mmCIF file of C-alpha atoms in Angstrom:
data_model
loop_
_atom_site.group_PDB
_atom_site.id
_atom_site.type_symbol
_atom_site.label_atom_id
_atom_site.label_comp_id
_atom_site.label_asym_id
_atom_site.label_seq_id
_atom_site.Cartn_x
_atom_site.Cartn_y
_atom_site.Cartn_z
ATOM 1 C CA UNK K 248 0.000 0.000 0.000
ATOM 2 C CA UNK K 249 2.925 2.226 0.440
ATOM 3 C CA UNK K 250 3.603 2.004 -3.129
ATOM 4 C CA UNK K 251 0.026 3.032 -3.957
ATOM 5 C CA UNK K 252 0.242 6.059 -1.730
ATOM 6 C CA UNK K 253 3.558 7.014 -3.203
ATOM 7 C CA UNK K 254 2.209 6.697 -6.746
ATOM 8 C CA UNK K 255 -0.799 8.731 -5.715
ATOM 9 C CA UNK K 256 1.515 11.390 -4.259
ATOM 10 C CA UNK K 257 3.392 11.564 -7.541
ATOM 11 C CA UNK K 258 0.186 11.628 -9.497
ATOM 12 C CA UNK K 259 -1.566 14.456 -7.621
ATOM 13 C CA UNK K 260 0.961 17.197 -8.365
ATOM 14 C CA UNK K 261 0.767 16.298 -12.053
ATOM 15 C CA UNK K 262 -3.023 16.168 -11.959
ATOM 16 C CA UNK K 263 -3.517 19.633 -10.450
ATOM 17 C CA UNK K 264 -2.667 21.495 -13.658
ATOM 18 C CA UNK K 265 -4.941 19.152 -15.563
ATOM 19 C CA UNK K 266 -7.747 19.722 -13.034
ATOM 20 C CA UNK K 267 -7.217 23.498 -13.252
ATOM 21 C CA UNK K 268 -7.194 23.278 -17.043
ATOM 22 C CA UNK K 269 -10.349 21.135 -16.984
ATOM 23 C CA UNK K 270 -12.113 23.610 -14.637
ATOM 24 C CA UNK K 271 -11.017 26.510 -16.854
ATOM 25 C CA UNK K 272 -12.301 24.732 -19.944
ATOM 26 C CA UNK K 273 -15.608 24.031 -18.179
ATOM 27 C CA UNK K 274 -15.993 27.690 -17.169
ATOM 28 C CA UNK K 275 -15.000 28.894 -20.633
ATOM 29 C CA UNK K 276 -17.400 26.399 -22.231
ATOM 30 C CA UNK K 277 -20.211 27.513 -19.949
ATOM 31 C CA UNK K 278 -19.570 31.223 -20.538
ATOM 32 C CA UNK K 279 -18.654 31.132 -24.211
ATOM 33 C CA UNK K 280 -20.734 28.276 -25.627
ATOM 34 C CA UNK K 281 -23.404 26.934 -23.283
ATOM 35 C CA UNK K 282 -25.034 30.182 -22.099
ATOM 36 C CA UNK K 283 -25.130 31.840 -25.570
ATOM 37 C CA UNK K 284 -26.372 28.604 -27.109
ATOM 38 C CA UNK K 285 -29.078 28.286 -24.444
ATOM 39 C CA UNK K 286 -30.068 31.924 -25.013
ATOM 40 C CA UNK K 287 -30.207 31.414 -28.780
ATOM 41 C CA UNK K 288 -32.272 28.246 -28.378
ATOM 42 C CA UNK K 289 -34.620 29.999 -25.951
ATOM 43 C CA UNK K 290 -35.001 32.921 -28.365
ATOM 44 C CA UNK K 291 -35.587 30.495 -31.211
ATOM 45 C CA UNK K 292 -38.213 28.702 -29.167
ATOM 46 C CA UNK K 293 -39.878 32.007 -28.270
ATOM 47 C CA UNK K 294 -39.839 33.097 -31.908
ATOM 48 C CA UNK K 295 -41.205 29.759 -33.032
ATOM 49 C CA UNK K 296 -43.931 29.795 -30.428
ATOM 50 C CA UNK K 297 -44.605 33.438 -31.221
ATOM 51 C CA UNK K 298 -44.859 32.600 -34.901
ATOM 52 C CA UNK K 299 -47.187 29.731 -34.075
ATOM 53 C CA UNK K 300 -49.299 31.972 -31.873
ATOM 54 C CA UNK K 301 -49.322 34.620 -34.598
ATOM 55 C CA UNK K 302 -50.319 31.970 -37.147
ATOM 56 C CA UNK K 303 -53.097 30.776 -34.832
ATOM 57 C CA UNK K 304 -54.248 34.368 -34.354
ATOM 58 C CA UNK K 305 -54.159 34.933 -38.113
ATOM 59 C CA UNK K 306 -56.148 31.750 -38.689
ATOM 60 C CA UNK K 307 -58.682 32.778 -36.059
ATOM 61 C CA UNK K 308 -58.957 36.242 -37.646
ATOM 62 C CA UNK K 309 -59.392 34.680 -41.093
ATOM 63 C CA UNK K 310 -62.082 32.367 -39.735
ATOM 64 C CA UNK K 311 -63.821 35.337 -38.103
ATOM 65 C CA UNK K 312 -63.663 37.286 -41.368
ATOM 66 C CA UNK K 313 -64.966 34.241 -43.250
ATOM 67 C CA UNK K 314 -67.833 33.843 -40.801
ATOM 68 C CA UNK K 315 -68.594 37.565 -41.085
ATOM 69 C CA UNK K 316 -68.503 37.332 -44.883
ATOM 70 C CA UNK K 317 -70.796 34.301 -44.847
ATOM 71 C CA UNK K 318 -73.189 36.076 -42.472
ATOM 72 C CA UNK K 319 -73.280 39.168 -44.705
ATOM 73 C CA UNK K 320 -73.773 36.913 -47.728
ATOM 74 C CA UNK K 321 -76.717 35.185 -46.013
ATOM 75 C CA UNK K 322 -78.189 38.567 -45.092
ATOM 76 C CA UNK K 323 -77.772 39.812 -48.670
ATOM 77 C CA UNK K 324 -79.459 36.688 -50.022
ATOM 78 C CA UNK K 325 -82.319 37.092 -47.541
ATOM 79 C CA UNK K 326 -82.683 40.720 -48.588
ATOM 80 C CA UNK K 327 -82.778 39.711 -52.257
ATOM 81 C CA UNK K 328 -85.365 37.008 -51.540
ATOM 82 C CA UNK K 329 -87.464 39.465 -49.530
ATOM 83 C CA UNK K 330 -87.275 42.003 -52.365
ATOM 84 C CA UNK K 331 -88.284 39.326 -54.869
ATOM 85 C CA UNK K 332 -91.146 38.254 -52.622
ATOM 86 C CA UNK K 333 -92.278 41.875 -52.232
ATOM 87 C CA UNK K 334 -92.154 42.361 -56.000
ATOM 88 C CA UNK K 335 -94.071 39.133 -56.523
ATOM 89 C CA UNK K 336 -96.697 40.233 -54.005
ATOM 90 C CA UNK K 337 -96.904 43.635 -55.665
ATOM 91 C CA UNK K 338 -97.283 42.024 -59.096
ATOM 92 C CA UNK K 339 -99.996 39.711 -57.773
ATOM 93 C CA UNK K 340 -101.768 42.669 -56.181
ATOM 94 C CA UNK K 341 -101.500 44.631 -59.435
ATOM 95 C CA UNK K 342 -102.928 41.658 -61.345
ATOM 96 C CA UNK K 343 -105.753 41.325 -58.838
ATOM 97 C CA UNK K 344 -106.504 45.044 -59.102
ATOM 98 C CA UNK K 345 -106.436 44.867 -62.913
ATOM 99 C CA UNK K 346 -108.749 41.844 -62.842
ATOM 100 C CA UNK K 347 -111.103 43.657 -60.453
ATOM 101 C CA UNK K 348 -111.119 46.726 -62.686
ATOM 102 C CA UNK K 349 -111.756 44.554 -65.738
ATOM 103 C CA UNK K 350 -114.583 42.831 -63.847
ATOM 104 C CA UNK K 351 -116.097 46.197 -62.919
ATOM 105 C CA UNK K 352 -115.807 47.425 -66.516
ATOM 106 C CA UNK K 353 -117.347 44.179 -67.787
ATOM 107 C CA UNK K 354 -120.229 44.521 -65.308
ATOM 108 C CA UNK K 355 -120.734 48.112 -66.417
ATOM 109 C CA UNK K 356 -120.763 46.997 -70.053
ATOM 110 C CA UNK K 357 -123.227 44.228 -69.187
ATOM 111 C CA UNK K 358 -125.456 46.771 -67.399
ATOM 112 C CA UNK K 359 -125.208 49.130 -70.363
ATOM 113 C CA UNK K 360 -125.988 46.290 -72.760
ATOM 114 C CA UNK K 361 -128.954 45.211 -70.610
ATOM 115 C CA UNK K 362 -130.196 48.793 -70.507
ATOM 116 C CA UNK K 363 -129.829 48.996 -74.286
ATOM 117 C CA UNK K 364 -131.620 45.682 -74.715
ATOM 118 C CA UNK K 365 -134.367 46.833 -72.324
ATOM 119 C CA UNK K 366 -134.693 50.079 -74.261
ATOM 120 C CA UNK K 367 -134.836 48.167 -77.557
ATOM 121 C CA UNK K 368 -137.406 45.834 -75.988
ATOM 122 C CA UNK K 369 -139.553 48.766 -74.865
ATOM 123 C CA UNK K 370 -139.245 50.386 -78.282
ATOM 124 C CA UNK K 371 -140.103 47.103 -80.019
ATOM 125 C CA UNK K 372 -143.063 46.664 -77.668
ATOM 126 C CA UNK K 373 -144.245 50.165 -78.421
ATOM 127 C CA UNK K 374 -143.796 49.529 -82.155
ATOM 128 C CA UNK K 375 -145.638 46.198 -81.846
ATOM 129 C CA UNK K 376 -148.498 47.818 -79.937
ATOM 130 C CA UNK K 377 -148.731 50.588 -82.486
ATOM 131 C CA UNK K 378 -148.597 48.049 -85.321
ATOM 132 C CA UNK K 379 -151.111 45.821 -83.523
ATOM 133 C CA UNK K 380 -153.451 48.811 -83.136
ATOM 134 C CA UNK K 381 -153.087 49.735 -86.801
ATOM 135 C CA UNK K 382 -153.610 46.121 -87.896
ATOM 136 C CA UNK K 383 -156.643 45.805 -85.617
ATOM 137 C CA UNK K 384 -158.121 48.957 -87.128
ATOM 138 C CA UNK K 385 -157.427 47.670 -90.621
ATOM 139 C CA UNK K 386 -158.932 44.287 -89.822
ATOM 140 C CA UNK K 387 -162.005 45.949 -88.368
ATOM 141 C CA UNK K 388 -162.359 48.154 -91.464
ATOM 142 C CA UNK K 389 -161.945 45.216 -93.730
ATOM 143 C CA UNK K 390 -164.481 43.125 -91.855
ATOM 144 C CA UNK K 391 -166.933 45.941 -91.419
ATOM 145 C CA UNK K 392 -166.551 47.404 -94.868
ATOM 146 C CA UNK K 393 -169.669 47.019 -96.960
ATOM 147 C CA UNK K 394 -169.354 44.472 -99.605
ATOM 148 C CA UNK K 395 -169.450 46.354 -102.868
ATOM 149 C CA UNK K 396 -169.960 43.582 -105.165
ATOM 150 C CA UNK K 397 -171.507 40.484 -104.016
ATOM 151 C CA UNK K 398 -169.879 37.641 -105.552
ATOM 152 C CA UNK K 399 -171.289 34.205 -105.491
ATOM 153 C CA UNK K 400 -169.711 31.860 -103.084
ATOM 154 C CA UNK K 401 -168.549 29.400 -105.608
ATOM 155 C CA UNK K 402 -166.546 31.871 -107.539
ATOM 156 C CA UNK K 403 -168.692 31.801 -110.677
#
């Protein structure tokens, strides 16, 4: 064991500069490489996450704009359909009014025609009565007229 201790005693003074060099390298690595690399990786992560969050926000905004556009499109279509329905109702009402006016005019024409027919009927009746009176007078004259020449009944 003496020999082991002696070898260890010879080894330690030679290992101190190596240990100091190793500690210096560790400190230099930590200061020069590890900390800047960690900072760069953290910044990269933040930028990546920020970009992802921005992309998510942009997607959400695009979806909101799309929903708004679709809503306005639905409202515009409903407005168009309501306008078409109003025009259709107005056209139907105009047709109904025109039909009612035509019906009224036709009824007025029928009344006028009936009045004309009634007037013609009254005039014809008056003419017939006058003609009947004249014919009756003529028949009476003919029947009551004295026979001027008596002719035999056999025609000879």
